[in-house]
Coordinates of C-alpha atoms in Angstrom, one line a residue:
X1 CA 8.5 16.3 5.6
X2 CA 8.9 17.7 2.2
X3 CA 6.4 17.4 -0.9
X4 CA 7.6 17.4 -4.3
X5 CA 6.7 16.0 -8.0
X6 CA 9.3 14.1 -10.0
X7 CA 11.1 14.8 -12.2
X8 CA 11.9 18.2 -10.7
X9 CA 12.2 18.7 -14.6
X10 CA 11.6 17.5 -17.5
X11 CA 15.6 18.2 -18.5
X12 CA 17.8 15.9 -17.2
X13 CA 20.5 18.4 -16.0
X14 CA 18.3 20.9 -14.7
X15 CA 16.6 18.0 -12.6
X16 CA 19.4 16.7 -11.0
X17 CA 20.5 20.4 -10.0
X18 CA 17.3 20.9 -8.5
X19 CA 17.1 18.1 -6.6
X20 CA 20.8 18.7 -5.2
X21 CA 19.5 22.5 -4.2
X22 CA 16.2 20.7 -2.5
X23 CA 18.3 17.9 -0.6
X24 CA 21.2 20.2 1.0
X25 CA 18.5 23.0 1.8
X26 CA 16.8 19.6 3.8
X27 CA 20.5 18.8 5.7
X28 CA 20.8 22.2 6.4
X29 CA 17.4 22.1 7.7
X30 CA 17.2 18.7 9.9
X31 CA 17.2 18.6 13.5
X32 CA 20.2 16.5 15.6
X33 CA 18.3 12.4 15.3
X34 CA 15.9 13.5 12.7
X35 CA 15.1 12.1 9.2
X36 CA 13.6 13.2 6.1
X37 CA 10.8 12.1 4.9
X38 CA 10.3 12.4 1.2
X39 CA 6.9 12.5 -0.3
X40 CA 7.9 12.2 -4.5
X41 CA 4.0 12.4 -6.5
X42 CA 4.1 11.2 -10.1
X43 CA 2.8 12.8 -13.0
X44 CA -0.2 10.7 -13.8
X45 CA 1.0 9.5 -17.3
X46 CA 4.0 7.4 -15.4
X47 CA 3.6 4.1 -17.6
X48 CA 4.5 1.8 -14.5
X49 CA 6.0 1.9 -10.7
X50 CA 8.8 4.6 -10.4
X51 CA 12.1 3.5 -9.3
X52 CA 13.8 6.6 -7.6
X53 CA 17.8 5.8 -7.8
X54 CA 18.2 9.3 -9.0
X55 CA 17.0 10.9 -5.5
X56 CA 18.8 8.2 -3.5
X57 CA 22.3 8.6 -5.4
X58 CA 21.5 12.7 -5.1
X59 CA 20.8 12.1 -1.4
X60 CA 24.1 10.4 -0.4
X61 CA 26.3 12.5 -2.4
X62 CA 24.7 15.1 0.6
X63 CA 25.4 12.8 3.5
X64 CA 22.1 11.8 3.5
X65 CA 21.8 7.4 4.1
X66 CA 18.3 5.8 2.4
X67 CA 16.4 4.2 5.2
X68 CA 13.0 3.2 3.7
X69 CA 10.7 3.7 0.4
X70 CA 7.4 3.5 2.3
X71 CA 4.1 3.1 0.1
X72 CA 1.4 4.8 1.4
X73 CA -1.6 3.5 -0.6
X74 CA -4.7 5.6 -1.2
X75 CA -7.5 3.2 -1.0
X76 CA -10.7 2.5 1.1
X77 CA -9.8 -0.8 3.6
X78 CA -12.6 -3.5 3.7
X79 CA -10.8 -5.4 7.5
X80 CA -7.3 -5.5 6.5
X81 CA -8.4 -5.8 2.7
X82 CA -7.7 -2.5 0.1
X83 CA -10.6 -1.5 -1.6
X84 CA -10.2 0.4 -4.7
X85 CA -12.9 1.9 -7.0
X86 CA -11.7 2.4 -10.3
X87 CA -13.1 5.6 -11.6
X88 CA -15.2 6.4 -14.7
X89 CA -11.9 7.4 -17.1
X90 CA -10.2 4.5 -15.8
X91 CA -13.3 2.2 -16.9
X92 CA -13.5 3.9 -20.5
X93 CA -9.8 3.5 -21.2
X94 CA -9.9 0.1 -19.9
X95 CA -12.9 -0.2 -22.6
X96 CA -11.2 1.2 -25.2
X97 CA -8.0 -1.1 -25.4
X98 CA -8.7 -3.7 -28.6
X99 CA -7.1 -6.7 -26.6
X100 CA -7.7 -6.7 -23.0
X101 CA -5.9 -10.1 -22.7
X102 CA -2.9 -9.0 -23.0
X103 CA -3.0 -5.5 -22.2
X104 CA -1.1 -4.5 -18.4
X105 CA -2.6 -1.5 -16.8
X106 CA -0.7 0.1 -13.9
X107 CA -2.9 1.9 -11.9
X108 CA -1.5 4.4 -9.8
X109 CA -3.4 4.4 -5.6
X110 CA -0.1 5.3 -4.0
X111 CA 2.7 7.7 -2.7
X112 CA 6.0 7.3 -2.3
X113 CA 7.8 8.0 0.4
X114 CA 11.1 8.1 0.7
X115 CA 13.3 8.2 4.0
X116 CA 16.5 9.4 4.6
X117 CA 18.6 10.8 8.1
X118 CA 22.1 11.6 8.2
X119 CA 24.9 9.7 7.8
X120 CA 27.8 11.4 9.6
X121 CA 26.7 12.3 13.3
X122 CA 26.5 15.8 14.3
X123 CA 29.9 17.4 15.4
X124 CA 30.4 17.5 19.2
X125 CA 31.0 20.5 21.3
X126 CA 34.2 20.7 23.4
X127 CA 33.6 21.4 26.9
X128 CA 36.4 23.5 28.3
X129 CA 40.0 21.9 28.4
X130 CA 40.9 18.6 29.1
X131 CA 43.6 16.7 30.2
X132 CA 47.3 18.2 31.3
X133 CA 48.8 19.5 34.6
X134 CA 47.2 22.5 36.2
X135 CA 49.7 25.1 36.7
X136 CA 49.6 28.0 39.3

């Protein structure tokens, strides 16, 4: 499980080095059958829902496949119903637009996690020799 903010930063370059550093330090770090599970927070002034194709392209150029993009959604649950209370500088901003009509707001009660495991299967040992004659 790793924890990060996106963009790794704010330069486009320097991002995508980054993340190649973070995701080869994860293969070197994953266990034979496991997966990692990418938890990517985003800065507060994201206009709308975050796409990730960056991390996924970064990922498989590791040997890393895309599994999932689980949302994990941060909100009180009424039954199976998601309750969310918007908060007092989500009100004012909301009260501040001139035309709410037509005015989208996006926001933000969720995670993203992304999932990824290997896509080449761990070498295999050799056991001792195989096959041919046994001399004496």
């Amino acid at each position: 499980l790793v924890v990060a903010c996106w963009p790794l930063d704010s330069h486009d370059a320097t991002n995508r080095t980054r993340l190649g550093w973070l995701l080869t330090a994860c293969v070197g770090l994953l266990r034979p059958g496991g997966c990692l599970v990418l938890v990517v927070t985003v800065p507060p002034t994201a206009d709308g829902p975050e796409d990730f194709p960056p991390v996924t392209t970064a990922a498989a150029s590791v040997g890393l496949g895309y599994l999932q993009h689980i949302v994990a959604v941060a909100a009180d649950t009424d039954g199976d119903a998601f309750v969310y209370h918007v908060t007092d500088e989500e009100l004012l901003t909301l009260t501040h637009q001139s035309d709410q009509r037509w005015t989208a707001t996006h926001l933000r009660v969720h995670a993203d996690l992304l999932v990824f495991s290997p896509t080449a299967p761990p070498p295999t040992k050799r056991r001792g020799r195989r096959g041919g004659d046994r001399h004496d």
